[in-house]
Tab-separated table of C-alpha atoms (C1' of nucleotides) and ligand atoms in Angstrom:
chain	number	residue	atom	x	y	z
A	11	MET	CA	128.804	169.667	21.043
A	12	GLY	CA	126.797	172.337	22.842
A	13	SER	CA	129.771	174.320	24.085
A	14	ALA	CA	130.137	177.979	23.106
A	15	PRO	CA	133.692	179.218	22.505
A	16	GLY	CA	135.373	180.382	25.666
A	17	SER	CA	132.726	178.909	27.877
A	18	GLY	CA	135.178	176.650	29.664
A	19	TYR	CA	133.671	173.502	31.055
A	20	ALA	CA	130.229	174.864	31.932
A	21	ASP	CA	127.528	174.775	29.281
A	22	GLN	CA	124.745	177.219	28.748
A	23	VAL	CA	121.362	175.967	27.615
A	24	VAL	CA	121.505	175.168	23.909
A	25	ARG	CA	118.376	174.674	21.838
A	26	PRO	CA	118.368	171.660	19.537
A	27	SER	CA	118.161	172.417	15.845
A	28	PRO	CA	115.186	171.019	13.889
A	29	ALA	CA	117.422	168.275	12.510
A	30	GLU	CA	118.664	167.362	15.986
A	31	ASP	CA	115.046	167.384	17.074
A	32	ARG	CA	114.020	164.833	14.443
A	33	GLU	CA	117.003	162.726	15.406
A	34	LEU	CA	115.989	162.927	19.077
A	35	HIS	CA	112.455	161.732	18.493
A	36	GLY	CA	113.696	158.957	16.216
A	37	GLN	CA	116.004	157.696	18.940
A	38	VAL	CA	113.285	157.884	21.560
A	39	ALA	CA	110.864	155.975	19.336
A	40	LEU	CA	113.498	153.302	18.833
A	41	LEU	CA	114.298	153.005	22.543
A	42	LEU	CA	110.604	152.666	23.323
A	43	SER	CA	109.874	150.157	20.566
A	44	THR	CA	112.518	147.745	21.829
A	45	ARG	CA	110.495	147.608	25.033
A	46	ASP	CA	107.142	147.266	23.210
A	47	GLN	CA	106.107	150.768	24.128
A	48	ARG	CA	104.487	153.284	21.804
A	49	TYR	CA	105.692	156.816	21.296
A	50	THR	CA	102.386	158.491	22.047
A	51	ALA	CA	101.461	162.149	21.725
A	52	GLN	CA	101.772	162.712	25.474
A	53	ARG	CA	105.191	161.074	25.628
A	54	ARG	CA	106.317	163.189	22.701
A	55	GLN	CA	105.082	166.301	24.506
A	56	ILE	CA	107.087	165.362	27.571
A	57	VAL	CA	110.251	164.655	25.586
A	58	ARG	CA	109.801	167.899	23.691
A	59	ALA	CA	109.409	169.769	26.976
A	60	LEU	CA	112.557	168.179	28.381
A	61	ALA	CA	114.541	169.113	25.278
A	62	LYS	CA	113.141	172.633	25.234
A	63	LEU	CA	113.915	173.318	28.872
A	64	GLY	CA	117.452	172.028	28.449
A	65	ARG	CA	117.987	171.520	32.168
A	66	PRO	CA	116.670	169.212	34.897
A	67	ALA	CA	113.010	170.158	35.298
A	68	THR	CA	110.426	169.573	37.987
A	69	ILE	CA	107.062	167.951	37.336
A	70	GLY	CA	105.423	171.343	37.515
A	71	GLU	CA	107.716	172.817	34.895
A	72	LEU	CA	107.178	169.793	32.704
A	73	VAL	CA	103.384	169.685	32.748
A	74	GLU	CA	103.346	173.387	32.013
A	75	ALA	CA	105.837	173.105	29.149
A	76	ALA	CA	104.115	169.956	27.895
A	77	ASN	CA	100.854	171.745	27.216
A	78	GLY	CA	99.050	170.616	30.332
A	79	VAL	CA	99.621	166.883	30.222
A	80	PRO	CA	97.912	165.565	33.388
A	81	LEU	CA	100.065	164.932	36.412
A	82	SER	CA	99.336	161.218	36.581
A	83	THR	CA	100.155	160.798	32.918
A	84	ALA	CA	103.354	162.774	33.277
A	85	TYR	CA	104.548	160.736	36.258
A	86	ARG	CA	103.646	157.424	34.643
A	87	ASN	CA	105.361	158.279	31.400
A	88	LEU	CA	108.440	159.695	33.025
A	89	SER	CA	108.755	156.397	34.830
A	90	ILE	CA	108.374	154.446	31.584
A	91	LEU	CA	110.766	156.750	29.753
A	92	GLY	CA	113.189	156.221	32.605
A	93	GLU	CA	113.091	152.450	32.223
A	94	ALA	CA	113.680	152.904	28.505
A	95	ASN	CA	116.771	155.021	29.257
A	96	VAL	CA	115.271	158.112	27.692
A	97	VAL	CA	114.905	160.058	30.925
A	98	ARG	CA	117.047	160.296	34.023
A	99	ARG	CA	115.965	161.305	37.508
A	100	VAL	CA	118.005	164.037	39.135
A	101	GLY	CA	117.770	164.346	42.900
A	102	GLY	CA	117.098	168.009	43.505
A	103	ALA	CA	118.558	170.329	46.116
A	104	ASP	CA	115.112	171.168	47.390
A	105	GLY	CA	112.815	168.187	47.939
A	106	PHE	CA	111.676	168.029	44.318
A	107	THR	CA	112.633	165.288	41.930
A	108	ARG	CA	113.812	166.650	38.606
A	109	PHE	CA	113.973	164.976	35.227
A	110	GLU	CA	116.300	165.376	32.279
A	111	LEU	CA	116.958	163.635	28.985
A	112	ALA	CA	119.496	160.839	29.105
A	113	GLU	CA	123.004	162.061	28.378
A	114	GLN	CA	123.301	160.473	24.938
A	115	LEU	CA	120.004	162.057	23.864
A	116	SER	CA	120.620	165.567	25.122
A	117	GLY	CA	123.585	166.258	22.840
A	118	GLN	CA	126.010	166.611	25.696
A	119	HIS	CA	127.669	163.566	27.149
A	120	HIS	CA	128.695	162.888	30.731
A	121	HIS	CA	128.058	165.990	32.823
A	122	HIS	CA	127.413	167.267	36.309
A	123	HIS	CA	124.962	169.699	37.874
A	124	VAL	CA	125.101	173.178	39.296
A	125	VAL	CA	122.430	173.882	41.891
A	126	CYS	CA	121.198	177.183	43.284
A	127	GLU	CA	120.640	176.717	47.000
A	128	SER	CA	118.293	179.677	47.044
A	129	CYS	CA	115.770	178.996	44.262
A	130	GLY	CA	116.544	175.373	43.397
A	131	LEU	CA	117.514	176.052	39.793
A	132	VAL	CA	119.620	173.256	38.334
A	133	ILE	CA	121.743	173.574	35.205
A	134	ASP	CA	124.167	171.231	33.498
A	135	ALA	CA	127.929	171.532	33.545
A	136	ALA	CA	130.351	169.427	31.539
A	137	ALA	CA	133.135	167.799	33.538
A	138	SER	CA	136.787	168.520	32.915
A	139	PRO	CA	139.179	165.666	32.098
A	140	ALA	CA	141.229	166.508	35.194
A	141	LEU	CA	138.162	166.214	37.391
A	142	GLU	CA	137.118	162.917	35.834
A	143	ALA	CA	140.619	161.537	36.278
A	144	ALA	CA	140.615	162.507	39.953
A	145	LEU	CA	137.203	160.899	40.364
A	146	ALA	CA	138.404	157.680	38.760
A	147	GLU	CA	141.389	157.623	41.099
A	148	THR	CA	139.109	158.167	44.102
A	149	ALA	CA	136.855	155.352	42.934
A	150	ARG	CA	139.903	153.059	42.784
A	151	ALA	CA	140.958	154.006	46.303
A	152	ILE	CA	137.482	153.315	47.634
A	153	ALA	CA	137.307	149.931	45.968
A	154	LYS	CA	140.617	149.071	47.628
A	155	ALA	CA	139.690	150.342	51.072
A	156	ASN	CA	136.060	149.292	51.355
A	157	GLY	CA	135.458	146.685	48.675
A	158	PHE	CA	132.848	149.028	47.251
A	159	ASP	CA	132.522	148.611	43.499
A	160	VAL	CA	132.084	152.198	42.274
A	161	THR	CA	130.479	152.347	38.826
A	162	GLU	CA	129.318	155.942	38.556
A	163	HIS	CA	129.267	159.235	40.371
A	164	ARG	CA	126.954	162.147	40.943
A	165	LEU	CA	128.373	165.595	41.506
A	166	GLU	CA	126.445	168.698	42.434
A	167	LEU	CA	128.129	172.063	42.667
A	168	VAL	CA	126.064	174.195	45.007
A	169	GLY	CA	125.917	177.951	45.046
A	170	ARG	CA	123.900	180.992	44.095
A	171	CYS	CA	122.569	181.725	40.619
A	172	THR	CA	122.865	185.170	39.044
A	173	SER	CA	119.245	186.206	39.550
A	174	CYS	CA	119.254	185.119	43.188
A	175	ARG	CA	122.486	187.019	43.774
A	176	ASP	CA	121.007	190.103	42.114
A	177	ALA	CA	117.846	189.763	44.203
A	178	ALA	CA	119.930	189.507	47.386
A	179	ALA	CA	121.720	192.760	46.516
A	180	SER	CA	118.607	194.821	47.169
B	8	MET	CA	142.042	161.609	62.173
B	9	GLY	CA	139.882	158.549	61.624
B	10	SER	CA	142.043	157.059	58.893
B	11	ALA	CA	143.634	153.635	59.331
B	12	PRO	CA	147.141	153.212	57.879
B	13	GLY	CA	147.106	152.188	54.273
B	14	SER	CA	143.432	152.911	53.833
B	15	GLY	CA	144.070	155.533	51.175
B	16	TYR	CA	141.390	158.174	51.012
B	17	ALA	CA	138.406	156.068	51.996
B	18	ASP	CA	137.603	155.776	55.675
B	19	GLN	CA	136.116	152.885	57.542
B	20	VAL	CA	133.739	153.543	60.400
B	21	VAL	CA	135.710	154.591	63.471
B	22	ARG	CA	134.208	154.612	66.961
B	23	PRO	CA	134.881	157.690	69.046
B	24	SER	CA	136.860	157.192	72.232
B	25	PRO	CA	135.230	158.136	75.555
B	26	ALA	CA	137.280	161.342	75.573
B	27	GLU	CA	136.210	162.221	72.045
B	28	ASP	CA	132.679	161.467	73.124
B	29	ARG	CA	132.807	163.964	75.988
B	30	GLU	CA	134.313	166.512	73.657
B	31	LEU	CA	131.499	165.878	71.142
B	32	HIS	CA	128.726	166.432	73.649
B	33	GLY	CA	130.431	169.529	74.981
B	34	GLN	CA	130.590	171.018	71.504
B	35	VAL	CA	126.964	170.138	70.818
B	36	ALA	CA	125.855	171.710	74.081
B	37	LEU	CA	127.754	174.862	73.176
B	38	LEU	CA	126.302	175.051	69.669
B	39	LEU	CA	122.808	174.619	71.062
B	40	SER	CA	123.245	177.130	73.883
B	41	THR	CA	124.239	179.902	71.488
B	42	ARG	CA	120.809	179.436	69.932
B	43	ASP	CA	119.038	179.286	73.323
B	44	GLN	CA	118.334	175.609	72.961
B	45	ARG	CA	118.753	172.989	75.650
B	46	TYR	CA	120.729	169.799	75.234
B	47	THR	CA	117.947	167.491	76.372
B	48	ALA	CA	118.099	163.758	76.972
B	49	GLN	CA	116.404	163.007	73.661
B	50	ARG	CA	118.778	165.239	71.732
B	51	ARG	CA	121.706	163.582	73.462
B	52	GLN	CA	120.327	160.164	72.498
B	53	ILE	CA	120.107	161.244	68.868
B	54	VAL	CA	123.621	162.671	68.814
B	55	ARG	CA	124.926	159.528	70.487
B	56	ALA	CA	123.168	157.403	67.878
B	57	LEU	CA	124.644	159.436	65.036
B	58	ALA	CA	128.146	159.119	66.491
B	59	LYS	CA	127.709	155.408	67.138
B	60	LEU	CA	126.480	154.622	63.627
B	61	GLY	CA	129.329	156.608	62.079
B	62	ARG	CA	127.622	156.952	58.705
B	63	PRO	CA	124.606	158.760	57.277
B	64	ALA	CA	121.611	157.097	58.909
B	65	THR	CA	117.911	157.000	58.146
B	66	ILE	CA	115.231	157.996	60.628
B	67	GLY	CA	114.465	154.339	61.200
B	68	GLU	CA	118.054	153.517	62.043
B	69	LEU	CA	118.236	156.534	64.317
B	70	VAL	CA	115.117	155.914	66.380
B	71	GLU	CA	116.224	152.331	66.829
B	72	ALA	CA	119.761	153.291	67.855
B	73	ALA	CA	118.421	156.147	70.015
B	74	ASN	CA	116.526	153.825	72.290
B	75	GLY	CA	113.110	154.380	70.761
B	76	VAL	CA	112.894	158.151	70.711
B	77	PRO	CA	109.502	158.893	69.097
B	78	LEU	CA	109.450	159.706	65.398
B	79	SER	CA	108.040	163.188	65.812
B	80	THR	CA	110.636	164.011	68.460
B	81	ALA	CA	113.433	162.653	66.305
B	82	TYR	CA	112.363	164.650	63.269
B	83	ARG	CA	111.859	167.855	65.231
B	84	ASN	CA	115.202	167.578	66.984
B	85	LEU	CA	117.103	166.650	63.857
B	86	SER	CA	115.719	169.813	62.340
B	87	ILE	CA	116.797	171.886	65.345
B	88	LEU	CA	120.198	170.215	65.442
B	89	GLY	CA	120.505	170.983	61.747
B	90	GLU	CA	119.892	174.682	62.308
B	91	ALA	CA	122.515	174.607	65.055
B	92	ASN	CA	125.035	173.065	62.622
B	93	VAL	CA	125.263	169.864	64.616
B	94	VAL	CA	123.586	167.658	62.039
B	95	ARG	CA	123.668	167.628	58.265
B	96	ARG	CA	121.063	166.191	55.914
B	97	VAL	CA	122.363	163.801	53.280
B	98	GLY	CA	120.168	163.240	50.275
B	99	GLY	CA	119.945	159.482	49.958
B	100	ALA	CA	120.176	157.307	46.880
B	101	ASP	CA	116.826	155.754	47.648
B	102	GLY	CA	114.048	158.166	48.607
B	103	PHE	CA	115.133	158.350	52.238
B	104	THR	CA	116.702	161.357	53.860
B	105	ARG	CA	119.755	160.479	55.896
B	106	PHE	CA	121.421	162.368	58.713
B	107	GLU	CA	125.004	162.611	59.871
B	108	LEU	CA	127.001	164.664	62.349
B	109	ALA	CA	128.456	167.888	60.983
B	110	GLU	CA	131.940	167.402	59.609
B	111	GLN	CA	133.763	169.249	62.379
B	112	LEU	CA	131.984	167.146	65.006
B	113	SER	CA	132.466	163.731	63.455
B	114	GLY	CA	136.269	163.758	63.711
B	115	GLN	CA	136.738	163.672	59.974
B	116	HIS	CA	136.686	166.897	58.010
B	117	HIS	CA	135.407	167.522	54.495
B	118	HIS	CA	134.361	164.246	52.913
B	119	HIS	CA	132.170	162.663	50.292
B	120	HIS	CA	129.798	159.715	50.201
B	121	VAL	CA	129.805	156.247	48.730
B	122	VAL	CA	126.354	154.883	48.001
B	123	CYS	CA	125.236	151.314	47.329
B	124	GLU	CA	122.637	151.469	44.595
B	125	SER	CA	121.303	148.092	45.663
B	126	CYS	CA	120.647	148.432	49.405
B	127	GLY	CA	121.036	152.187	49.899
B	128	LEU	CA	123.953	151.929	52.351
B	129	VAL	CA	125.904	155.167	52.549
B	130	ILE	CA	129.411	155.452	53.967
B	131	ASP	CA	131.853	158.319	54.202
B	132	ALA	CA	134.950	158.759	52.088
B	133	ALA	CA	137.597	161.420	52.528
B	134	ALA	CA	138.445	163.394	49.394
B	135	SER	CA	141.914	163.469	47.891
B	136	PRO	CA	143.706	166.803	47.433
B	137	ALA	CA	143.844	166.207	43.666
B	138	LEU	CA	140.078	165.754	43.533
B	139	GLU	CA	139.437	168.850	45.611
B	140	ALA	CA	141.771	170.863	43.407
B	141	ALA	CA	139.929	169.718	40.287
B	142	LEU	CA	136.614	170.585	41.919
B	143	ALA	CA	137.839	174.057	42.785
B	144	GLU	CA	138.977	174.555	39.209
B	145	THR	CA	135.575	173.416	37.915
B	146	ALA	CA	133.833	175.807	40.303
B	147	ARG	CA	135.943	178.649	38.905
B	148	ALA	CA	135.039	177.724	35.330
B	149	ILE	CA	131.344	177.624	36.176
B	150	ALA	CA	131.462	181.013	37.860
B	151	LYS	CA	133.064	182.412	34.727
B	152	ALA	CA	130.669	180.771	32.280
B	153	ASN	CA	127.350	181.067	34.108
B	154	GLY	CA	127.839	183.645	36.813
B	155	PHE	CA	126.967	180.939	39.301
B	156	ASP	CA	128.685	181.494	42.623
B	157	VAL	CA	129.713	177.990	43.669
B	158	THR	CA	130.341	177.734	47.410
B	159	GLU	CA	130.246	174.007	48.062
B	160	HIS	CA	129.854	170.658	46.382
B	161	ARG	CA	128.246	167.321	46.999
B	162	LEU	CA	129.749	164.193	45.542
B	163	GLU	CA	128.279	160.727	45.658
B	164	LEU	CA	130.186	157.750	44.329
B	165	VAL	CA	127.649	155.123	43.384
B	166	GLY	CA	128.246	151.420	43.216
B	167	ARG	CA	127.732	148.098	44.956
B	168	CYS	CA	128.693	147.331	48.535
B	169	THR	CA	130.485	144.114	49.462
B	170	SER	CA	127.481	142.353	50.971
B	171	CYS	CA	125.274	143.190	48.006
B	172	ARG	CA	127.948	141.947	45.625
B	173	ASP	CA	128.263	138.729	47.636
B	174	ALA	CA	124.483	138.312	47.642
B	175	ALA	CA	124.376	138.782	43.861
B	176	ALA	CA	126.970	136.023	43.410
B	177	SER	CA	124.478	133.346	44.403
C	20	DT	C1'	107.112	176.610	95.505
C	21	DT	C1'	105.405	179.420	91.759
C	22	DC	C1'	105.388	180.597	86.984
C	23	DA	C1'	106.921	181.465	82.390
C	24	DT	C1'	109.135	179.073	78.858
C	25	DT	C1'	110.700	175.104	76.440
C	26	DT	C1'	110.240	170.443	75.111
C	27	DT	C1'	107.811	166.322	74.449
C	28	DG	C1'	105.017	162.940	71.898
C	29	DA	C1'	100.660	160.992	70.147
C	30	DG	C1'	97.968	161.920	66.606
C	31	DA	C1'	96.465	164.740	62.570
C	32	DA	C1'	97.711	166.984	58.398
C	33	DT	C1'	100.526	167.670	54.297
C	34	DG	C1'	101.946	166.667	49.784
C	35	DA	C1'	104.912	164.456	46.277
C	36	DA	C1'	104.670	160.236	44.194
C	37	DT	C1'	102.278	155.959	43.031
C	38	DA	C1'	98.381	152.858	42.259
C	39	DT	C1'	93.636	152.047	40.485
C	40	DC	C1'	90.541	151.311	36.954
C	41	DA	C1'	86.886	152.460	33.670
C	42	DC	C1'	87.385	154.461	29.436
C	43	DT	C1'	89.809	155.592	25.007
C	44	DA	C1'	93.107	154.982	21.290
C	45	DT	C1'	95.733	152.157	18.456
C	46	DA	C1'	97.786	148.233	15.879
C	47	DG	C1'	97.114	144.336	13.319
C	48	DG	C1'	94.439	140.494	11.626
C	49	DA	C1'	90.120	138.998	9.392
D	19	DT	C1'	86.759	148.447	6.746
D	20	DC	C1'	85.446	146.216	10.874
D	21	DC	C1'	86.907	143.617	15.110
D	22	DT	C1'	89.282	142.807	18.872
D	23	DA	C1'	93.205	142.386	21.841
D	24	DT	C1'	96.393	145.279	23.828
D	25	DA	C1'	98.358	149.569	25.387
D	26	DG	C1'	97.635	154.197	27.089
D	27	DT	C1'	95.004	157.767	29.369
D	28	DG	C1'	93.485	160.536	33.227
D	29	DA	C1'	90.437	161.472	37.125
D	30	DT	C1'	90.642	159.819	41.454
D	31	DA	C1'	92.201	157.274	45.530
D	32	DT	C1'	96.062	155.751	48.154
D	33	DT	C1'	100.577	155.631	50.152
D	34	DC	C1'	103.905	157.122	53.225
D	35	DA	C1'	107.889	160.107	54.601
D	36	DT	C1'	107.812	164.308	56.721
D	37	DT	C1'	105.770	168.198	59.087
D	38	DC	C1'	102.370	170.259	62.052
D	39	DT	C1'	99.353	170.629	66.254
D	40	DC	C1'	98.621	171.143	70.864
D	41	DA	C1'	97.779	169.500	75.545
D	42	DA	C1'	100.725	167.659	78.905
D	43	DA	C1'	105.325	167.321	81.002
D	44	DA	C1'	109.836	169.087	82.045
D	45	DT	C1'	112.942	172.748	83.016
D	46	DG	C1'	114.980	176.775	84.967
D	47	DA	C1'	114.746	181.159	87.188
D	48	DA	C1'	112.954	183.770	90.930
E	15	ZN	ZN1	118.699	180.939	42.283
E	16	ZN	ZN1	121.934	167.171	33.605
E	17	ZN	ZN1	124.513	147.250	49.268
E	18	ZN	ZN1	129.199	161.820	55.553
DNA sequence: TTCATTTTGAGAATGAATATCACTATAGGA
DNA sequence: TCCTATAGTGATATTCATTCTCAAAATGAA
């Protein structure tokens, strides 16, 4: 499930195996076909880049990892892949939109994000059952108090990544 | 403390009393003066607008509530007020940055946000002790697993506000 | 009143994201 | 295989929230 022993509730980046990779592209092709969209070479490049990076990535990181797919093509396809529930937008800490594979495609299920306030790095972190229970309870309280119908949540844990901490200790 | 009886952990908008209002402006003036900044009429208008709205507000809402302070002035002063820890930026659900008074100035302390995915409305919600405890535990686990030094968190509960739900039931 | 410093605000510039559109690639039928 | 309708591409133009510029106005100290 992408969790190394003793790693608690925070995941490291885990590369998909070749078999998982085939499975991924099969699922993407299916999701696209139900919306009469083709799984083109450029889209495959983008999906491959997202899987390879294993964390929410900026457009710049993506076009570089996706072998120089043009910006306009990358943006357009990320939008289409988003509508097909292949890609999810992640609001960054800096002003940059980031993109990641949808939870059911990335191997890990529901998760949250850890953000470095210094360099903007974003990594995934699985949520603990206790945290999810507390969130569900909060959602209930809000529905009661404000009539707001809470259907999901976004959690970002903000701090300093290892390399930024090392760099600060100069 | 801004919490009506029986409202659980989700706050409604609460107007500051005249006394609280004087206290607010005094604190703002102090925070600005320590950074050699003046508490000008325009800055006072903006702070008054933020207090009056009582929820994270967009630039458009602010310039309207602040009696037509020019856009460039509003942006510049929100930036200065941010550096002075008077104002906090809230990343919106839509693409719009929102601004709110710093927690210690708005009467309520640490809180989270409830976002309507339909109209973009953002309101405040106090956090329960159980939720905060679970968040602290998660932060500890992440520090252990990734070396990430988590110092704060941002939580958005996403759903549908009452008026958008009513509008959908047409 | 000077005069140095800060602040203002209209307009210009920036830049991430989106829209355009002529061209290319592809699927499917003839 | 050849056609053709449709979908996709990518260089370029456009949008628009946000930031920058800078001459004029306000402020405070002397
Ligand atoms: Zn970092
Ligand atoms: Zn993620
Ligand atoms: Zn709404
Ligand atoms: Zn708030």
